[in-house]
Structures are given as C-alpha cells and as structure tokens.
Amino acid sequence: MPTPPAPAALFEQLARGWRGYLLIALIALAGALPGVWRMPVMDRDEARFAQASRQMLETGDFIRIRVQDTPRNKKPIGIHWLQTVTAEAALPLTGGRLNEIWAYRLPSVLGAILAACATFWAGTALMSRRAAFMGAALFAAGVLMGFEAMTAKTDAMLVGFTTLAMAALARLYAEPRRPRLLALAFWAALGAGVLTKGPVTPMVAGLSLAALALWERRFAWMKPLLWWPGPALCALIVAPWVIAIAQATHGGFFTAMFGGDIAPKLAGGQEGHAQWPGYHALLLSALIFPATFALPAAARLGWRTLKTPREAAARLRFLLAWALPTFLAFEVLPTKLAHYTLPTYPAIALLCGAGAFAASREHWRLTKAIGLVLFGAGGAVIVALLAYGATYMPGDAAADLRREIQAGLLGAGVLAAALVVLSLFRQPFVRAASGIVAAMAFSYMLREHVLPEARSLHVSAEAEAALTRARRLPTPTRPLWVVGYRETSIVFLTRTDAKLATPAEAGRDAAIGDALLIEGRMLPQTEAELAARGLVFVQKAPPVTGLNYGNGQFVALFVGDVEEAPKT
C-alpha cells in the first residue's frame, strides 16, 4: 500500500504547473460567490453602478454614464461595459429582467479570479513556488477581497488589472524572458485599469517603478516598457471611449470627474470619509484575514530585506516597492475608505507567504506568537460583525439577543479551531489551510446567512416586496413616486422611470392611481400638498421600517395610492 504524501510533498504537487493556477482560481471563486445571489442590491455605490449599466442596455447608449437623468461623471466606462455584457448574457436566466443584481456582480467575481492568478504569476518570479502559492491562496481567500468580489463595483476588477500589470513588471524585473511580450501585457493591463478606475493603476505602477529606480539606481530592466507598441496598445484601449465621451459631454465628463471626485479626495474627506493616518494599518489585520497570522513574519522579512545587500534580496524588494509607497500614499490621502489599499494586498500576501516559510525555517517563535495574537484580534472583529449583523434580522429584542449569541458563538468556534491549529502545527501549509478554511466559513456565514437575512438593513428590497404584495409595482400606466427617500437601489429594483420627488413635486404632479412610497417624515407634508388638489394618499400595506445605512437614518416607508378625496 503506497504511503500517502507528506503535507509538504502534497503542497508541492498542488502548486505545480497549471494545477496551482486552477486551485488558486477555485479558492478565489469560493471566496467571491457567497452572497452573489442572496445579498440584495446595496447602497450606495453598487446600486448606482448597476443602475447606470442597466440604463445602457435600456437606452443603447454605451458612452455616457447616467443614473436616471443625472450624469454620473465619476469613474470611467470599463466596469459598465463588462456589466452590460454579463447582464445581457444572463437574460435567459433572469426571465428577461434587467434588475437582477447578481448578473452585474459577475465581472467582480472574474476580477477576483484574475487578481489571485496574477498574484501567483508574480510570486513565482519573485520567490519559491510554494511560497508564491501560499501567498496567492491567502490573498484569494481574503475577507475584503471576497466582499469586493461579491459587489457590483469597480474595485475587484481594478485589483485584477492592477495585479496583472504588476505581475508583468515583476516577471520583467526578475525573469526577463520575452521582455517585449511582458511589456505588452503590462501596457494592456494598464489601459484596462485606466478604463476601469482612472488613475489608480498608473499610480500603483508609477510609484513602484519610481521606488525601485531610487532604491537600486538601475534602469536597464525597464527599457522594454519604452517599446512603442506598448504605449500604443494602451492608448488604443483607452482613447476611443475618451474621445467619444469628450464629444458627447463637450468635455464635461472630465471636468466633473476631476473637479467633483478626484480633487475633493485629495483636498479633504469627501462625503464624510476623512480619517487620520494609520486608519488603513489599523484595519489591515481584519481586512487581509486570513493572511493575518503571517503579517509579523512578512514585516520581519521586509525589514531584513531593507537592510540586506542589493543582490541578496532584490526579488523581495520588488514587493516592498509595490506595497509600501501606495499604502503610504493612501494613508496620507485625507479621504479614506477601507478598500482603497486593496491593490497592495497581493504584494503583502506574497510577503506573508514568504514570511511564513522563513518563520518556520528559522524558528521565529516570538514572530509566530505575535501573528497568533493578530489573527485572533482580526478574527474577533469579524465575529463581532457576525453577531452585530444578526441583530438586524426580523424579531423582537429577545430574538435579537438569541441570534446575536448564536452567531457570536458559531463564529468564535470557527476562530478558536483555527487558532488551535495555528498553535499546534508548524507546517506553513497546514497553518495557511486552517486560516483559509476559517476565512471561507466567515464569508459564507456573513454573506449567505447573516447579512441577507438582516432585513432591517435592506430597506429598498423590503419596500419593493411590499409594493409587490400590494400590487403597486410601477407599470407604463402606473407611475411610482418615491418621496423623501432617494436611494438608487429603489430605482434599480423597480423601474428606471421611478420618480424620486419632494412632497411639493409629488403633490403637484401625482395623478389618481399613481403608486406612492413616502418616507414617514415627509408624509404630513405630502398629504397636505395632495389635499390642496382634492386628492388623498391611501395606505395599502404596513410601513417598511429599517436603517438607511447610506445616510445612517432610520426610516419608515409608507406604501399606497393617490385617490380622489371623498365627497363631504
């Protein structure tokens, strides 16, 4: 009877050849899929991206980006084109409906798979294949990466294209075989990144190249990037839409994008998202989970790389040049959101993979102990989120407490099991596998069970369900007026021509038979405006209550019709 392979040998087999890329892709897919079908459309960004893409399919205008009649001149067109492709392809599965959010999330899933495979591709040029595999697997299972992969926004696909560009640079830096082909891959990914989220991909690549140039004072390896077909290919990807949108908006798109989106982020905390430097570092242990246990080893290896002579640590230095300048730039930037530093996570995860093997080989006991503490702290944040999310499920206070305890205990059990494995086993492969399983369990619990059932957070979805039960969904002959509640999700879930109005506008223009959805604080004024025209609002369903997390306010939405006032 043949002896089963040892964990290290099995690990080597899994990481070899095409099997390594396939397994990394499957881990990324497993991390991305929870919640794709179950989670209702989320405010605010996801709903706006999906609605703008939906309108492109409805109108046939694939150049301008609009939400209802309002131009959305914030991000380039790339993600919308990808979303229209997947939404169109999914029509046989959605019954011809264009408001199934899962169809718009598929490009983000693909972006996560691309990012994970590109991480592995970069890692195999910079370190041992098994360390690269571990780093890529830890990145693919990351809780933040998985959440962004579930969400119909730009960020997962941005990370995919940015990581591909950086992987091409890494191979050009470390193993310059077919340098012109690598240069073409870099420029193509750069162009796709620009078309997805403007300056972010060029910023990451530019800061990395500048850091390496200042650090090493060598430039010969960069020369293939100057080969003219590369920049030409990038221009060919970006220029057609840039020219088209400039003509369609008379230059207004770029004025609005830089003046209304980019400049405010640089000048101050846009939309209340100002945070102090250190914000991203503080969140790192929870957001990069499960790579958290290897963060101290990555930091120690990185510090040693900084002090090591150039020839001995050149390849790992590429990862530091990739991660540190961009991470620090986002720490300095006044506007901070948790996902901003995500393009640096592939480099950090690869350092974690290399650091885990170095810690095992060189017996870094204190480093491992600190990693356990960080892993426990990062996991505890996720467990707390599980418990807190359970309180938004339907039920009374006693039911809330019971679900909160159950979710907390279940999450704590998963975390405790992972901590036991990390404490008892020395093999990096086993330690990484335990963290990946824990991260997958957390993602599944949070995005398949807790958040989808937290109905008090999904006000628009509950309002759409109430409209359906009351048979008050908008039709071509029954307009829908939404008064005092301006979230795009209600538009996406109903009709593009839903009228988001003030009480005065609804009171002036609503007709008998029109459906009304009125936020409670606006109900008295709306009724007064209708009464001035001899009309009344007649409630047809119990009010929908919940937290509008877009602005942090609790709301009550009343469903009903406009009818003629009774004769007196």
Coordinates of C-alpha atoms in Angstrom, one line a residue:
M1 CA 0.0 0.0 0.0
P2 CA 1.6 3.3 -1.1
T3 CA 2.5 5.8 1.7
P4 CA 0.4 9.0 1.4
P5 CA 2.4 12.1 0.6
A6 CA 3.5 14.3 3.5
P7 CA 1.9 17.7 3.7
A8 CA 4.9 19.4 2.2
A9 CA 5.0 17.0 -0.7
L10 CA 1.3 17.3 -1.3
F11 CA 1.7 21.1 -1.2
E12 CA 4.4 20.9 -3.8
Q13 CA 2.2 18.8 -6.0
L14 CA -0.7 21.2 -5.7
A15 CA 1.4 24.2 -6.6
R16 CA 3.0 22.7 -9.6
G17 CA 2.1 23.7 -13.2
W18 CA -1.4 24.5 -14.2
R19 CA -2.8 22.8 -11.1
G20 CA -1.6 25.7 -9.0
Y21 CA -3.4 28.3 -11.1
L22 CA -6.6 26.2 -11.1
L23 CA -6.6 25.7 -7.4
I24 CA -5.9 29.5 -6.8
A25 CA -8.8 30.3 -9.1
L26 CA -11.1 27.9 -7.3
I27 CA -10.2 29.5 -3.9
A28 CA -10.9 32.9 -5.3
L29 CA -14.2 31.7 -6.7
A30 CA -15.2 30.2 -3.4
G31 CA -14.3 33.4 -1.7
A32 CA -16.3 35.5 -4.1
L33 CA -19.5 33.6 -4.6
P34 CA -21.1 33.8 -1.1
G35 CA -23.8 36.4 -1.3
V36 CA -23.7 37.0 -5.0
W37 CA -27.2 35.6 -5.4
R38 CA -28.5 36.1 -1.9
M39 CA -27.5 39.7 -1.0
P40 CA -29.9 42.4 -2.2
V41 CA -28.5 45.3 -4.1
M42 CA -26.5 47.5 -1.8
D43 CA -26.4 51.3 -1.4
R44 CA -25.0 53.4 -2.4
D45 CA -22.2 52.7 -4.9
E46 CA -23.3 49.3 -6.0
A47 CA -26.8 50.4 -6.8
R48 CA -25.5 53.4 -8.8
F49 CA -23.1 51.3 -10.8
A50 CA -25.7 48.6 -11.6
Q51 CA -28.4 51.1 -12.4
A52 CA -26.1 53.0 -14.8
S53 CA -25.2 49.8 -16.6
R54 CA -28.8 48.8 -16.7
Q55 CA -29.7 52.1 -18.4
M56 CA -27.1 51.5 -21.1
L57 CA -28.9 48.3 -22.0
E58 CA -32.3 50.0 -21.9
T59 CA -31.2 53.0 -24.0
G60 CA -28.5 51.6 -26.2
D61 CA -26.2 54.5 -25.2
F62 CA -22.9 52.8 -24.2
I63 CA -20.9 56.0 -24.0
R64 CA -22.5 58.2 -21.4
I65 CA -22.9 57.1 -17.7
R66 CA -26.2 58.2 -16.2
V67 CA -28.4 57.3 -13.2
Q68 CA -31.9 58.2 -14.4
D69 CA -31.4 61.7 -15.8
T70 CA -28.3 62.6 -13.8
P71 CA -24.8 62.2 -15.4
R72 CA -22.5 60.1 -13.2
N73 CA -19.2 61.5 -14.2
K74 CA -17.0 59.9 -11.5
K75 CA -15.5 56.7 -12.9
P76 CA -14.6 55.6 -16.5
I77 CA -16.7 53.2 -18.5
G78 CA -14.9 49.9 -18.2
I79 CA -16.9 48.2 -15.4
H80 CA -20.2 49.3 -17.1
W81 CA -19.2 47.6 -20.3
L82 CA -18.4 44.4 -18.5
Q83 CA -21.6 44.6 -16.5
T84 CA -23.7 45.1 -19.6
V85 CA -22.1 42.0 -21.2
T86 CA -22.9 39.8 -18.2
A87 CA -26.4 41.2 -17.7
E88 CA -27.2 40.7 -21.3
A89 CA -25.8 37.2 -21.3
A90 CA -27.9 36.4 -18.2
L91 CA -31.2 37.4 -19.6
P92 CA -32.3 33.8 -20.4
L93 CA -31.7 33.1 -16.7
T94 CA -33.4 36.2 -15.3
G95 CA -36.6 35.9 -17.4
G96 CA -35.6 39.0 -19.4
R97 CA -35.4 41.2 -16.3
L98 CA -32.6 43.7 -16.1
N99 CA -32.8 44.3 -12.4
E100 CA -31.2 41.0 -11.1
I101 CA -28.2 42.3 -9.2
W102 CA -26.2 39.0 -9.4
A103 CA -25.8 39.5 -13.2
Y104 CA -24.0 42.8 -12.6
R105 CA -21.7 41.2 -9.9
L106 CA -20.2 38.6 -12.2
P107 CA -17.4 40.9 -13.5
S108 CA -16.3 41.5 -10.0
V109 CA -16.1 37.7 -9.4
L110 CA -13.9 37.4 -12.6
G111 CA -11.8 40.3 -11.4
A112 CA -11.0 38.5 -8.1
I113 CA -10.0 35.3 -10.0
L114 CA -7.8 37.4 -12.3
A115 CA -6.2 39.1 -9.3
A116 CA -5.5 35.9 -7.5
C117 CA -4.0 34.1 -10.5
A118 CA -1.9 37.2 -11.3
T119 CA -0.7 37.2 -7.7
F120 CA 0.6 33.7 -8.2
W121 CA 2.1 34.6 -11.5
A122 CA 4.0 37.4 -9.9
G123 CA 5.0 35.4 -6.9
T124 CA 6.6 32.5 -9.0
A125 CA 9.0 35.1 -10.4
L126 CA 10.0 36.5 -7.1
M127 CA 10.1 33.6 -4.6
S128 CA 9.8 29.8 -4.3
R129 CA 6.7 28.4 -6.0
R130 CA 5.3 27.0 -2.7
A131 CA 5.7 30.4 -1.0
A132 CA 4.0 32.1 -4.0
F133 CA 1.2 29.6 -3.9
M134 CA 0.6 30.2 -0.2
G135 CA 0.6 34.0 -0.6
A136 CA -1.8 33.8 -3.6
A137 CA -4.1 31.4 -1.7
L138 CA -4.1 33.6 1.3
F139 CA -4.9 36.7 -0.9
A140 CA -7.6 34.8 -2.8
A141 CA -9.4 33.8 0.5
G142 CA -9.1 37.3 2.0
V143 CA -12.3 38.7 3.5
L144 CA -12.1 42.1 2.0
M145 CA -11.2 40.8 -1.4
G146 CA -14.1 38.3 -1.2
F147 CA -16.5 41.1 -0.2
E148 CA -15.4 43.3 -3.1
A149 CA -15.6 40.4 -5.5
M150 CA -19.3 40.0 -4.5
T151 CA -20.1 43.6 -5.1
A152 CA -21.0 45.2 -8.5
K153 CA -18.4 48.0 -8.3
T154 CA -15.1 48.8 -9.8
D155 CA -12.7 47.6 -7.1
A156 CA -12.4 43.8 -7.7
M157 CA -11.8 44.3 -11.4
L158 CA -9.4 47.2 -10.7
V159 CA -7.4 44.9 -8.4
G160 CA -7.4 42.3 -11.2
F161 CA -6.0 44.6 -13.8
T162 CA -3.6 46.3 -11.5
T163 CA -2.2 43.0 -10.2
L164 CA -1.8 41.7 -13.8
A165 CA 0.2 44.9 -14.6
M166 CA 2.4 44.5 -11.6
A167 CA 2.8 40.8 -12.3
A168 CA 4.1 41.6 -15.8
L169 CA 6.5 44.1 -14.2
A170 CA 7.6 41.5 -11.6
R171 CA 8.5 39.0 -14.3
L172 CA 10.2 41.7 -16.4
Y173 CA 12.2 42.6 -13.3
A174 CA 13.1 39.1 -12.2
E175 CA 13.0 36.8 -15.2
P176 CA 13.1 38.9 -18.4
R177 CA 12.2 36.2 -20.9
R178 CA 10.3 37.6 -23.8
P179 CA 10.6 41.1 -22.4
R180 CA 8.6 42.7 -25.2
L181 CA 5.7 40.3 -24.7
L182 CA 5.7 41.2 -20.9
A183 CA 5.8 44.9 -21.8
L184 CA 2.7 44.5 -24.0
A185 CA 0.9 42.6 -21.1
F186 CA 1.8 45.5 -18.8
W187 CA 0.5 48.2 -21.1
A188 CA -2.6 46.3 -21.9
A189 CA -3.4 45.8 -18.2
L190 CA -2.6 49.4 -17.5
G191 CA -5.0 50.6 -20.2
A192 CA -7.7 48.3 -18.9
G193 CA -7.1 49.6 -15.4
V194 CA -7.4 53.2 -16.6
L195 CA -10.7 52.4 -18.3
T196 CA -11.9 50.8 -15.0
K197 CA -10.9 53.4 -12.4
G198 CA -8.8 56.1 -13.9
P199 CA -5.5 56.9 -12.3
V200 CA -5.2 54.2 -9.7
T201 CA -3.4 51.5 -11.8
P202 CA -0.9 54.0 -13.2
M203 CA -0.4 55.4 -9.7
V204 CA 0.5 51.9 -8.3
A205 CA 2.8 51.1 -11.2
G206 CA 4.4 54.5 -11.3
L207 CA 5.1 54.6 -7.5
S208 CA 6.6 51.1 -7.7
L209 CA 8.8 51.9 -10.6
A210 CA 9.9 55.2 -9.0
A211 CA 10.7 53.5 -5.7
L212 CA 12.8 50.8 -7.4
A213 CA 14.6 53.3 -9.5
L214 CA 15.5 55.4 -6.5
W215 CA 16.4 52.4 -4.4
E216 CA 18.6 50.4 -6.9
R217 CA 19.8 53.0 -9.4
R218 CA 19.3 50.6 -12.2
F219 CA 17.0 51.1 -15.2
A220 CA 18.0 48.6 -17.9
W221 CA 15.2 46.2 -17.0
M222 CA 12.6 48.9 -17.6
K223 CA 13.7 49.6 -21.2
P224 CA 11.3 47.2 -22.8
L225 CA 8.5 49.3 -21.4
L226 CA 9.5 52.1 -23.8
W227 CA 9.0 49.9 -26.9
W228 CA 6.4 51.9 -28.8
P229 CA 3.8 49.2 -29.4
G230 CA 3.2 49.0 -25.7
P231 CA 2.1 52.6 -25.1
A232 CA 0.2 52.5 -28.4
L233 CA -1.7 49.4 -27.2
C234 CA -2.6 51.3 -24.0
A235 CA -3.8 54.3 -26.0
L236 CA -5.8 52.1 -28.3
I237 CA -7.7 50.6 -25.3
V238 CA -8.3 54.0 -23.6
A239 CA -8.6 56.6 -26.4
P240 CA -11.8 55.6 -28.3
W241 CA -14.0 56.0 -25.3
V242 CA -12.1 59.1 -24.0
I243 CA -12.7 60.8 -27.4
A244 CA -16.3 59.6 -27.5
I245 CA -17.2 60.8 -24.0
A246 CA -15.4 64.1 -24.6
Q247 CA -17.5 64.7 -27.6
A248 CA -20.8 63.5 -26.0
T249 CA -20.4 65.7 -23.0
H250 CA -18.4 68.6 -24.5
G251 CA -15.6 67.8 -22.1
G252 CA -17.9 67.9 -19.1
F253 CA -17.2 64.3 -18.0
F254 CA -13.5 65.1 -17.3
T255 CA -14.2 68.4 -15.6
A256 CA -16.8 66.7 -13.3
M257 CA -14.6 63.7 -12.7
F258 CA -11.5 65.7 -11.6
G259 CA -13.4 68.6 -10.0
G260 CA -16.2 66.5 -8.4
D261 CA -14.4 63.3 -7.5
I262 CA -10.6 63.2 -7.6
A263 CA -9.9 66.8 -6.3
P264 CA -12.2 66.5 -3.3
K265 CA -10.5 63.3 -2.3
L266 CA -7.1 65.0 -2.4
A267 CA -8.2 68.2 -0.7
G268 CA -10.2 66.7 2.2
G269 CA -12.5 64.0 3.5
Q270 CA -15.0 63.6 0.6
E271 CA -18.6 62.7 1.7
G272 CA -17.6 62.5 5.4
H273 CA -14.9 59.8 4.8
A274 CA -12.0 61.7 6.4
Q275 CA -9.7 59.6 8.7
W276 CA -6.4 60.1 10.4
P277 CA -3.2 58.5 9.1
G278 CA -2.9 55.0 10.4
Y279 CA -6.5 54.1 9.5
H280 CA -5.6 51.5 6.9
A281 CA -2.8 50.0 9.0
L282 CA -5.3 49.6 11.9
L283 CA -7.8 47.7 9.7
L284 CA -5.2 45.6 7.9
S285 CA -5.3 42.6 10.3
A286 CA -9.0 42.2 9.9
L287 CA -9.3 43.0 6.2
I288 CA -6.5 40.8 5.0
F289 CA -7.6 37.9 7.1
P290 CA -6.6 35.0 6.9
A291 CA -3.1 36.2 6.0
T292 CA -3.1 38.0 9.3
F293 CA -1.2 35.2 11.1
A294 CA 1.8 35.8 8.8
L295 CA 1.8 39.6 8.9
P296 CA 4.6 39.8 11.6
A297 CA 6.7 37.4 9.6
A298 CA 6.1 39.4 6.5
A299 CA 7.1 42.6 8.4
R300 CA 10.3 40.9 9.7
L301 CA 11.2 39.6 6.3
G302 CA 10.6 43.0 4.8
W303 CA 12.7 44.7 7.4
R304 CA 15.5 42.3 6.7
T305 CA 15.2 42.9 3.0
L306 CA 15.6 46.6 3.6
K307 CA 18.9 46.0 5.3
T308 CA 20.2 43.3 3.1
P309 CA 22.7 44.0 0.3
R310 CA 21.0 44.5 -3.1
E311 CA 22.0 41.3 -4.8
A312 CA 20.8 39.1 -1.9
A313 CA 17.2 40.4 -1.6
A314 CA 16.4 42.0 -5.0
R315 CA 13.3 40.0 -5.7
L316 CA 11.6 40.6 -2.4
R317 CA 12.4 44.2 -2.7
F318 CA 10.0 44.4 -5.7
L319 CA 7.2 43.5 -3.3
L320 CA 8.1 46.2 -0.9
A321 CA 8.3 48.8 -3.7
W322 CA 4.8 47.6 -4.8
A323 CA 3.2 47.7 -1.4
L324 CA 4.8 50.5 0.7
P325 CA 4.6 53.6 -1.5
T326 CA 1.0 53.0 -2.5
F327 CA -0.1 52.1 1.1
L328 CA 1.6 55.2 2.5
A329 CA 0.0 57.4 -0.2
F330 CA -3.5 56.2 0.8
E331 CA -2.6 56.7 4.5
V332 CA -1.7 60.3 3.7
L333 CA -4.8 60.9 1.5
P334 CA -7.4 62.7 3.6
T335 CA -10.3 60.6 2.2
K336 CA -10.1 57.0 3.4
L337 CA -12.3 54.0 2.7
A338 CA -11.4 50.5 3.7
H339 CA -10.9 49.2 0.2
Y340 CA -8.6 51.9 -1.0
T341 CA -5.4 49.9 -0.2
L342 CA -6.7 46.7 -1.7
P343 CA -4.3 46.9 -4.8
T344 CA -1.4 46.5 -2.3
Y345 CA -2.8 43.3 -0.7
P346 CA -1.4 40.9 -3.4
A347 CA 2.1 42.1 -2.6
I348 CA 1.5 42.0 1.2
A349 CA 0.0 38.5 0.9
L350 CA 3.1 37.3 -1.1
L351 CA 5.3 38.7 1.6
C352 CA 3.2 36.8 4.1
G353 CA 3.7 33.5 2.1
A354 CA 7.5 34.0 2.0
G355 CA 7.5 35.2 5.7
A356 CA 5.6 32.1 6.8
F357 CA 8.2 29.8 5.3
A358 CA 11.0 31.9 6.7
A359 CA 9.5 31.8 10.2
S360 CA 9.1 28.0 10.1
R361 CA 12.6 27.5 8.7
E362 CA 14.3 29.9 11.1
H363 CA 12.2 29.3 14.2
W364 CA 10.8 32.8 14.7
R365 CA 8.9 31.9 17.8
L366 CA 8.1 35.4 19.0
T367 CA 7.0 36.4 15.5
K368 CA 4.7 33.5 15.3
A369 CA 3.2 34.4 18.7
I370 CA 2.5 37.9 17.6
G371 CA 0.9 36.5 14.5
L372 CA -1.4 34.4 16.6
V373 CA -2.5 37.5 18.6
L374 CA -3.1 39.5 15.4
F375 CA -5.0 36.6 13.9
G376 CA -7.2 36.3 17.0
A377 CA -7.8 40.1 17.0
G378 CA -8.7 40.3 13.3
G379 CA -10.9 37.2 13.6
A380 CA -12.6 38.7 16.7
V381 CA -13.6 41.8 14.6
I382 CA -15.2 39.5 12.1
V383 CA -17.0 37.5 14.8
A384 CA -18.3 40.8 16.3
L385 CA -19.6 41.8 12.9
L386 CA -21.4 38.5 12.6
A387 CA -23.1 39.0 15.9
Y388 CA -24.0 42.6 15.3
G389 CA -25.4 41.9 11.8
A390 CA -27.7 39.2 13.4
T391 CA -29.4 41.9 15.4
Y392 CA -30.9 43.4 12.2
M393 CA -32.9 40.2 11.4
P394 CA -36.7 40.4 12.0
G395 CA -37.9 39.7 15.5
D396 CA -38.2 41.2 19.0
A397 CA -35.4 42.1 21.4
A398 CA -35.3 38.6 22.8
A399 CA -34.9 37.1 19.4
D400 CA -32.2 39.6 18.5
L401 CA -30.2 38.6 21.6
R402 CA -30.6 34.9 20.9
R403 CA -29.4 35.3 17.3
E404 CA -26.6 37.6 18.4
I405 CA -25.4 35.0 20.8
Q406 CA -25.7 32.1 18.4
A407 CA -23.9 33.9 15.6
G408 CA -21.2 35.0 18.0
L409 CA -20.7 31.5 19.4
L410 CA -20.6 29.9 16.0
G411 CA -18.0 32.5 14.8
A412 CA -16.0 32.2 18.0
G413 CA -15.9 28.4 17.5
V414 CA -14.5 28.7 14.0
L415 CA -11.9 31.2 15.2
A416 CA -10.9 29.0 18.1
A417 CA -10.5 26.0 15.9
A418 CA -8.2 27.9 13.6
L419 CA -6.2 29.3 16.5
V420 CA -5.7 25.7 17.8
V421 CA -4.4 24.5 14.5
L422 CA -2.1 27.6 14.2
S423 CA -0.8 26.9 17.7
L424 CA -0.2 23.2 17.4
F425 CA 1.2 22.8 13.8
R426 CA 4.4 24.1 12.5
Q427 CA 4.0 23.3 8.8
P428 CA 3.2 26.6 6.9
F429 CA 0.9 24.6 4.6
V430 CA -1.3 23.4 7.4
R431 CA -1.3 26.8 9.1
A432 CA -2.4 28.5 5.9
A433 CA -5.1 25.9 5.2
S434 CA -6.6 26.4 8.6
G435 CA -6.8 30.2 8.1
I436 CA -8.2 29.8 4.6
V437 CA -11.0 27.4 5.9
A438 CA -11.8 29.9 8.7
A439 CA -12.0 32.8 6.3
M440 CA -14.3 30.8 3.9
A441 CA -16.5 29.9 6.9
F442 CA -16.7 33.5 8.0
S443 CA -17.5 34.7 4.4
Y444 CA -20.2 32.1 4.0
M445 CA -21.9 32.8 7.3
L446 CA -21.8 36.6 6.9
R447 CA -22.7 36.9 3.3
E448 CA -25.0 33.9 2.8
H449 CA -26.9 33.9 6.1
V450 CA -26.5 36.9 8.4
L451 CA -26.5 39.9 6.0
P452 CA -29.1 38.6 3.5
E453 CA -31.5 38.0 6.4
A454 CA -30.7 41.3 8.1
R455 CA -33.9 42.8 6.5
S456 CA -33.8 46.0 8.5
L457 CA -30.7 46.9 6.5
H458 CA -32.3 46.2 3.2
V459 CA -35.0 48.9 3.1
S460 CA -35.3 49.2 -0.6
A461 CA -35.7 45.4 -1.1
E462 CA -38.3 45.2 1.6
A463 CA -40.1 48.2 0.1
E464 CA -40.1 46.5 -3.3
A465 CA -41.5 43.4 -1.7
A466 CA -44.2 45.5 -0.1
L467 CA -45.1 47.1 -3.4
T468 CA -45.3 43.6 -5.0
R469 CA -47.6 42.3 -2.2
A470 CA -49.8 45.3 -2.5
R471 CA -49.8 45.0 -6.3
R472 CA -48.4 48.6 -6.6
L473 CA -45.3 48.0 -8.7
P474 CA -44.9 50.7 -11.3
T475 CA -46.0 49.9 -14.9
P476 CA -46.1 52.1 -18.0
T477 CA -49.6 53.2 -16.9
R478 CA -48.9 53.4 -13.2
P479 CA -46.0 55.7 -12.3
L480 CA -44.2 55.3 -8.9
W481 CA -43.5 58.3 -6.8
V482 CA -40.8 57.9 -4.1
V483 CA -41.0 60.8 -1.7
G484 CA -38.2 61.7 0.8
Y485 CA -36.2 58.5 0.1
R486 CA -33.6 59.0 -2.6
E487 CA -31.6 55.8 -2.7
T488 CA -30.8 54.4 -6.2
S489 CA -31.5 50.9 -5.0
I490 CA -35.3 51.5 -5.1
V491 CA -34.9 52.6 -8.7
F492 CA -32.9 49.6 -9.7
L493 CA -35.4 47.2 -8.0
T494 CA -38.5 48.8 -9.6
R495 CA -38.2 50.9 -12.8
T496 CA -35.7 53.4 -14.2
D497 CA -38.5 56.0 -14.5
A498 CA -39.4 55.8 -10.8
K499 CA -39.8 59.4 -9.7
L500 CA -37.7 60.4 -6.7
A501 CA -39.6 63.6 -5.6
T502 CA -40.1 66.1 -2.9
P503 CA -43.5 66.4 -1.3
A504 CA -44.2 69.5 -3.3
E505 CA -43.4 67.8 -6.6
A506 CA -45.5 64.7 -5.8
G507 CA -48.3 66.9 -4.5
R508 CA -48.3 68.9 -7.7
D509 CA -47.9 66.2 -10.3
A510 CA -49.1 62.9 -9.0
A511 CA -52.3 61.6 -10.6
I512 CA -55.1 59.4 -9.4
G513 CA -54.0 55.8 -9.5
D514 CA -50.3 56.6 -9.2
A515 CA -48.4 54.5 -6.6
L516 CA -46.7 56.3 -3.8
L517 CA -43.8 55.3 -1.5
I518 CA -43.4 58.0 1.2
E519 CA -40.8 58.3 3.9
G520 CA -42.6 58.9 7.2
R521 CA -41.1 62.3 7.9
M522 CA -42.5 63.5 4.6
L523 CA -45.9 62.0 5.0
P524 CA -47.8 65.0 6.6
Q525 CA -46.4 67.5 4.0
T526 CA -47.2 65.2 1.1
E527 CA -50.8 64.6 2.3
A528 CA -51.2 68.4 2.7
E529 CA -50.0 69.0 -0.9
L530 CA -52.3 66.3 -2.3
A531 CA -55.2 67.7 -0.3
A532 CA -54.8 71.1 -1.9
R533 CA -55.7 69.3 -5.2
G534 CA -58.6 67.3 -3.7
L535 CA -56.6 64.1 -3.5
V536 CA -55.6 61.8 -0.7
F537 CA -52.9 59.2 0.0
V538 CA -54.4 55.8 0.8
Q539 CA -52.1 53.4 2.5
K540 CA -52.2 49.8 1.0
A541 CA -49.6 48.0 3.1
P542 CA -47.9 48.1 6.5
P543 CA -45.0 50.6 6.5
V544 CA -41.5 49.3 5.9
T545 CA -39.0 50.2 8.6
G546 CA -35.3 49.9 8.8
L547 CA -31.9 51.6 8.8
N548 CA -30.9 53.5 5.7
Y549 CA -27.2 52.9 6.1
G550 CA -26.5 55.2 3.2
N551 CA -27.1 58.2 5.5
G552 CA -27.3 56.4 8.9
Q553 CA -31.0 57.3 9.4
F554 CA -33.8 55.0 10.5
V555 CA -36.7 55.3 8.0
A556 CA -40.3 54.2 7.7
L557 CA -41.7 53.9 4.1
F558 CA -45.5 54.0 3.6
V559 CA -46.9 52.2 0.5
G560 CA -50.1 53.4 -1.1
D561 CA -52.0 55.1 -3.9
V562 CA -53.2 58.5 -4.9
E563 CA -57.0 58.6 -4.8
E564 CA -59.7 61.2 -5.1
A565 CA -60.7 62.7 -1.8
P566 CA -64.1 61.5 -0.5
K567 CA -67.0 63.9 -1.1
T568 CA -68.2 65.6 2.0

